[in-house]
Each structure stands twice: as structure tokens, then as C-alpha cells.
Amino acid sequence: MTDLICTDLVSDLLATTARYGDHPVLRMVDYVMTSSELAREAALVAAALHRHGVQPGDRVGLVLPNVPAFPVLFYGSLLAGCVVVPMNPLLKAPEVEFYLSDSGATVVFVWDGAGDEAIKAAATVGVRVVSTTATGLHRRLLADLEPLPEPAPRGPDDTAVILYTSGTTGTPKGAQLTNANLSSNARTTATTLIQTGPKDVVMGGLPLFHVFGLTCGLTASVHSGACLTLIPRFDAAKALQVIERDRVTVFEGVPTM
């Protein structure tokens, strides 16, 4: 599969898995996940979503920090044909309520370690909550499941992700990003803007719920076969330790970092 064929992020993941299946794509401290493992775990998530009645086109919320579960659930939702709605895990319940209701989410994934506000919000608006570990769904939720054999059919012009603006001058607005748009952004980042490859290790300190971290960090790394080393919440001292330990070759940050 060539880059020209990849018109969505699922195709990017599958193409990278075919090329670099045993190569690490995610890391957090001592936890390492290869491209093949990411693809399999994502396919299990997709199967779990379908088992519980989530249909292609349904909105799936993600309220997680930068932990391996985020990419697993992100790609799993896309494999199931769903539209992903990433959210800042520091949002308060009324803010999460707005995101869930405005996007029309049917389910929201919440990390065990920081999900109280999202759980309260979901209860208020009647959205199902699925709790996760730092690395993915609890194994009991995947019992007796086989990975989804084929991605749900979605076109390049179908919405894949809804990212909300900050709302600093009013109510946040949901920007609907298509499969082709996101895949093109990942490809451009990996081949032109940053030029990453399978020998690179990318610092994953930018929040994945934000367009910068999602595109230049996660999806560009998956596209190019680079390894994204995750920091759940940015800390300068921790970042320096990670740079040395993991031999980071690409640092992506904002001025305050």
C-alpha cells in the first residue's frame, strides 16, 4: 500500500503495520507497543463497540491524557467507522456536558485515573461511560471477542474527528475534520514539515486531544513508523529524562514548553 492510496488514518495504520509491524510505535516509561499490537488492540476496540450497538457514524468521546489508551481507542473508534470527539481531561463537568450533547456522542471513554468530571457529565446527558486503563480497555470488556476483520466502510469525505475550539470568545465550535483531511495532514507533517521516519522517536508531550499533538504527534508518527513516547502531562524535568532515556530525535512543543 502506497501513500497515494492512504486516504484515511485507518489505511495509514494498516500500511505502517504492513511495513513496520514489529517496530515500536508507542512508549510510556517501560510500556512499549508495536504497530502490530496497536492495530490488533484497535481492532478489538472496534469489535467491542459494534458488540454494544455503536454504529458507523456514531460519535465517540475520548476524555484521556497522553496515555497509550488514547491511540488505541482513537484508532479503534475509527476502525469501527465512528467519529472521534477528543476532550481535555481537565474539563469540568458542565464543559464536558456541552461537548457530549453538542456532538451527539453515544458513548464516552474515560480513563480510570482522571474521569470523575466526565462521568458526572455523561450521567447528566445520558451518555454511556466506558472506563479504561492507561493502556486500553479492561480485558473483561474484550472477553470472547475477535478483532474486527475489516474496517467499517467510510469515505474520504466522511467526518472522522470533531475537534472543539477553545471557546475563548464564545461557545466552543466543533470543527469537523474528514478522513482525507486528517490523512493528508499526517502525510504532509511526516514527509515535509518534520520529515520523520522509523528511526525517529518523537516526544509526545503535546496533548493528543489538541490538533497539534494529534496531527504532528500521533497520526504523523503512525504514518511514518516513528515511535511516539508519551508524557501524560508535560513537566520539563520529566521531559529531559524522557529525551535522554528514549533517545528522542524530534521535540514538538509550544513556546511555554
Short mmCIF file of C-alpha atoms in Angstrom, two decimals:
data_model
loop_
_atom_site.label_atom_id
_atom_site.label_comp_id
_atom_site.label_asym_id
_atom_site.label_seq_id
_atom_site.Cartn_x
_atom_site.Cartn_y
_atom_site.Cartn_z
CA MET A 1 0.00 0.00 0.00
CA THR A 2 1.47 3.37 -1.01
CA ASP A 3 0.96 6.80 0.45
CA LEU A 4 -1.20 7.73 -2.53
CA ILE A 5 -3.73 5.04 -1.58
CA CYS A 6 -3.98 6.13 2.06
CA THR A 7 -6.97 8.46 2.18
CA ASP A 8 -7.78 7.87 5.85
CA LEU A 9 -5.99 7.30 9.14
CA VAL A 10 -7.02 3.64 9.31
CA SER A 11 -5.27 2.99 5.99
CA ASP A 12 -2.22 4.78 7.38
CA LEU A 13 -2.16 2.49 10.41
CA LEU A 14 -2.61 -0.67 8.34
CA ALA A 15 0.05 0.38 5.83
CA THR A 16 2.55 1.13 8.60
CA THR A 17 1.75 -2.19 10.27
CA ALA A 18 2.44 -4.00 7.00
CA ARG A 19 5.84 -2.26 6.71
CA TYR A 20 6.99 -1.99 10.32
CA GLY A 21 4.77 -4.37 12.28
CA ASP A 22 7.34 -5.24 14.94
CA HIS A 23 8.64 -1.70 15.30
CA PRO A 24 7.67 0.26 18.45
CA VAL A 25 5.08 2.91 17.69
CA LEU A 26 4.15 3.94 21.26
CA ARG A 27 6.03 4.11 24.53
CA MET A 28 5.32 5.32 28.04
CA VAL A 29 8.03 4.64 30.64
CA ASP A 30 8.63 0.86 30.32
CA TYR A 31 5.44 0.14 28.36
CA VAL A 32 6.10 -0.35 24.64
CA MET A 33 3.56 -1.08 21.89
CA THR A 34 4.40 -2.10 18.33
CA SER A 35 2.43 -1.15 15.24
CA SER A 36 1.01 -4.68 15.02
CA GLU A 37 -0.09 -4.56 18.66
CA LEU A 38 -1.71 -1.16 18.18
CA ALA A 39 -3.60 -2.40 15.12
CA ARG A 40 -4.80 -5.54 16.93
CA GLU A 41 -5.87 -3.70 20.08
CA ALA A 42 -7.67 -1.10 17.98
CA ALA A 43 -9.49 -3.86 16.07
CA LEU A 44 -10.60 -5.38 19.39
CA VAL A 45 -11.94 -2.00 20.49
CA ALA A 46 -13.83 -1.72 17.19
CA ALA A 47 -15.35 -5.17 17.75
CA ALA A 48 -16.37 -4.18 21.30
CA LEU A 49 -18.05 -1.02 20.02
CA HIS A 50 -20.03 -2.97 17.43
CA ARG A 51 -20.99 -5.60 20.00
CA HIS A 52 -22.51 -2.87 22.15
CA GLY A 53 -24.53 -1.37 19.32
CA VAL A 54 -22.30 1.54 18.33
CA GLN A 55 -22.74 2.13 14.60
CA PRO A 56 -20.57 3.70 11.90
CA GLY A 57 -21.05 7.46 12.04
CA ASP A 58 -21.78 7.48 15.78
CA ARG A 59 -19.85 9.99 17.88
CA VAL A 60 -17.40 8.56 20.43
CA GLY A 61 -15.93 10.81 23.12
CA LEU A 62 -12.36 10.42 24.43
CA VAL A 63 -11.52 12.01 27.78
CA LEU A 64 -7.96 10.85 28.37
CA PRO A 65 -4.48 12.28 28.91
CA ASN A 66 -1.47 11.18 26.88
CA VAL A 67 -1.52 7.50 27.77
CA PRO A 68 -1.36 4.53 25.35
CA ALA A 69 -5.11 4.02 25.71
CA PHE A 70 -5.72 7.22 23.74
CA PRO A 71 -4.22 5.95 20.44
CA VAL A 72 -5.78 2.50 20.95
CA LEU A 73 -9.27 3.93 21.45
CA PHE A 74 -8.77 6.61 18.81
CA TYR A 75 -7.88 4.14 16.06
CA GLY A 76 -10.36 1.57 17.39
CA SER A 77 -13.18 4.07 17.04
CA LEU A 78 -12.06 4.93 13.51
CA LEU A 79 -11.87 1.23 12.59
CA ALA A 80 -15.47 0.93 13.77
CA GLY A 81 -16.40 3.78 11.45
CA CYS A 82 -17.13 6.19 14.28
CA VAL A 83 -16.42 9.90 14.62
CA VAL A 84 -13.97 10.64 17.45
CA VAL A 85 -14.54 13.59 19.78
CA PRO A 86 -11.33 14.16 21.82
CA MET A 87 -11.67 16.22 25.01
CA ASN A 88 -9.32 17.78 27.54
CA PRO A 89 -9.34 15.55 30.66
CA LEU A 90 -9.10 18.72 32.79
CA LEU A 91 -12.51 19.97 31.63
CA LYS A 92 -15.19 20.41 34.28
CA ALA A 93 -18.50 18.55 34.12
CA PRO A 94 -20.55 21.41 32.54
CA GLU A 95 -17.95 21.75 29.79
CA VAL A 96 -17.95 18.01 29.05
CA GLU A 97 -21.76 18.08 29.05
CA PHE A 98 -21.69 20.63 26.26
CA TYR A 99 -19.20 18.66 24.18
CA LEU A 100 -21.18 15.44 24.56
CA SER A 101 -24.57 16.95 23.81
CA ASP A 102 -23.40 19.24 21.01
CA SER A 103 -21.55 16.43 19.20
CA GLY A 104 -24.35 13.91 19.77
CA ALA A 105 -21.99 11.40 21.38
CA THR A 106 -23.41 7.95 22.15
CA VAL A 107 -20.50 6.71 24.29
CA VAL A 108 -17.51 8.26 26.04
CA PHE A 109 -14.24 6.59 27.05
CA VAL A 110 -12.88 7.81 30.38
CA TRP A 111 -9.56 6.93 32.00
CA ASP A 112 -9.83 5.37 35.46
CA GLY A 113 -7.22 7.75 36.78
CA ALA A 114 -8.99 11.04 36.00
CA GLY A 115 -12.58 10.70 34.98
CA ASP A 116 -14.87 11.98 37.75
CA GLU A 117 -15.95 15.16 35.94
CA ALA A 118 -16.59 13.34 32.67
CA ILE A 119 -18.57 10.63 34.46
CA LYS A 120 -20.78 13.26 36.11
CA ALA A 121 -21.31 14.98 32.78
CA ALA A 122 -22.20 11.77 30.96
CA ALA A 123 -24.75 10.86 33.64
CA THR A 124 -26.41 14.25 33.23
CA VAL A 125 -26.84 13.98 29.46
CA GLY A 126 -27.44 10.21 29.35
CA VAL A 127 -24.29 9.12 27.52
CA ARG A 128 -22.81 5.71 28.24
CA VAL A 129 -19.41 5.73 30.00
CA VAL A 130 -16.73 3.11 29.38
CA SER A 131 -13.79 3.24 31.78
CA THR A 132 -10.31 2.35 30.57
CA THR A 133 -6.91 1.52 31.95
CA ALA A 134 -3.83 3.52 30.95
CA THR A 135 -3.16 1.04 28.14
CA GLY A 136 -6.67 0.36 26.81
CA LEU A 137 -9.99 -1.28 27.62
CA HIS A 138 -10.29 -3.55 30.64
CA ARG A 139 -9.75 -7.11 29.44
CA ARG A 140 -13.17 -8.22 30.69
CA LEU A 141 -14.75 -5.92 28.09
CA LEU A 142 -12.84 -7.75 25.36
CA ALA A 143 -13.63 -11.28 26.55
CA ASP A 144 -14.59 -13.70 23.76
CA LEU A 145 -14.07 -11.02 21.11
CA GLU A 146 -12.14 -11.40 17.89
CA PRO A 147 -10.57 -8.32 16.27
CA LEU A 148 -12.80 -6.65 13.71
CA PRO A 149 -11.66 -8.30 10.45
CA GLU A 150 -12.22 -5.30 8.19
CA PRO A 151 -12.57 -1.56 8.87
CA ALA A 152 -16.10 -0.25 8.64
CA PRO A 153 -16.59 1.40 5.23
CA ARG A 154 -16.16 5.17 5.40
CA GLY A 155 -15.36 7.53 2.54
CA PRO A 156 -12.54 10.08 2.35
CA ASP A 157 -15.05 12.93 2.66
CA ASP A 158 -16.76 11.45 5.74
CA THR A 159 -16.15 13.14 9.09
CA ALA A 160 -13.60 11.27 11.20
CA VAL A 161 -12.89 13.64 14.09
CA ILE A 162 -14.64 16.60 15.70
CA LEU A 163 -12.20 18.93 17.45
CA TYR A 164 -13.63 21.76 19.51
CA THR A 165 -12.23 25.27 19.53
CA SER A 166 -11.17 26.80 22.84
CA GLY A 167 -14.27 28.98 23.10
CA THR A 168 -12.28 31.99 24.37
CA THR A 169 -14.58 34.41 22.54
CA GLY A 170 -17.81 32.43 22.86
CA THR A 171 -19.19 28.91 22.86
CA PRO A 172 -16.73 26.29 21.54
CA LYS A 173 -17.38 25.23 17.97
CA GLY A 174 -16.90 21.69 16.72
CA ALA A 175 -14.60 21.58 13.68
CA GLN A 176 -15.50 18.55 11.57
CA LEU A 177 -12.37 17.02 10.03
CA THR A 178 -12.66 14.44 7.27
CA ASN A 179 -10.73 11.23 6.71
CA ALA A 180 -8.90 12.69 3.71
CA ASN A 181 -8.11 15.92 5.53
CA LEU A 182 -6.53 14.17 8.52
CA SER A 183 -4.62 11.64 6.43
CA SER A 184 -3.27 14.40 4.21
CA ASN A 185 -2.18 16.40 7.26
CA ALA A 186 -0.38 13.38 8.73
CA ARG A 187 1.37 12.67 5.43
CA THR A 188 2.42 16.30 4.95
CA THR A 189 3.75 16.50 8.51
CA ALA A 190 5.73 13.29 8.21
CA THR A 191 7.15 13.88 4.74
CA THR A 192 7.53 17.66 4.50
CA LEU A 193 7.12 19.56 7.75
CA ILE A 194 9.10 17.36 10.15
CA GLN A 195 10.30 14.51 7.91
CA THR A 196 10.04 11.66 10.41
CA GLY A 197 10.78 8.01 9.74
CA PRO A 198 11.01 4.65 11.52
CA LYS A 199 14.33 5.60 13.14
CA ASP A 200 12.83 8.63 14.88
CA VAL A 201 11.50 8.93 18.42
CA VAL A 202 9.01 11.78 18.81
CA MET A 203 8.37 13.50 22.13
CA GLY A 204 4.69 13.02 22.97
CA GLY A 205 4.29 15.90 25.41
CA LEU A 206 1.71 17.84 23.40
CA PRO A 207 -1.85 16.89 24.38
CA LEU A 208 -3.33 14.41 21.94
CA PHE A 209 -6.80 15.95 22.31
CA HIS A 210 -5.38 19.08 20.60
CA VAL A 211 -4.85 19.33 16.85
CA PHE A 212 -1.09 19.95 17.19
CA GLY A 213 -0.43 16.85 19.28
CA LEU A 214 -2.95 14.72 17.39
CA THR A 215 -1.62 15.54 13.91
CA CYS A 216 2.10 16.29 14.32
CA GLY A 217 2.49 13.84 17.17
CA LEU A 218 0.22 10.80 16.90
CA THR A 219 -1.02 10.47 13.33
CA ALA A 220 2.22 11.63 11.68
CA SER A 221 4.22 9.17 13.81
CA VAL A 222 1.90 6.31 12.91
CA HIS A 223 2.06 7.30 9.25
CA SER A 224 5.88 7.34 9.16
CA GLY A 225 6.56 4.42 11.51
CA ALA A 226 8.19 6.65 14.14
CA CYS A 227 7.85 5.92 17.86
CA LEU A 228 5.82 8.39 19.95
CA THR A 229 6.99 8.43 23.57
CA LEU A 230 4.17 9.70 25.77
CA ILE A 231 4.13 12.00 28.78
CA PRO A 232 0.65 12.12 30.39
CA ARG A 233 1.18 15.72 31.50
CA PHE A 234 4.12 17.87 30.45
CA ASP A 235 6.81 18.57 33.00
CA ALA A 236 10.18 19.99 31.96
CA ALA A 237 12.28 17.81 34.27
CA LYS A 238 10.36 14.70 33.21
CA ALA A 239 10.74 15.66 29.55
CA LEU A 240 14.52 15.88 29.90
CA GLN A 241 14.60 12.42 31.48
CA VAL A 242 12.50 11.01 28.63
CA ILE A 243 14.67 12.68 25.98
CA GLU A 244 17.75 11.01 27.42
CA ARG A 245 16.17 7.63 28.20
CA ASP A 246 14.34 7.15 24.90
CA ARG A 247 16.87 8.99 22.69
CA VAL A 248 14.26 11.43 21.41
CA THR A 249 15.11 12.80 17.96
CA VAL A 250 12.10 15.10 17.43
CA PHE A 251 10.80 17.53 20.05
CA GLU A 252 7.45 19.14 19.32
CA GLY A 253 6.33 21.89 21.65
CA VAL A 254 4.80 25.30 22.16
CA PRO A 255 6.73 28.33 23.48
CA THR A 256 5.72 27.71 27.10
CA MET A 257 7.32 24.26 26.89
#
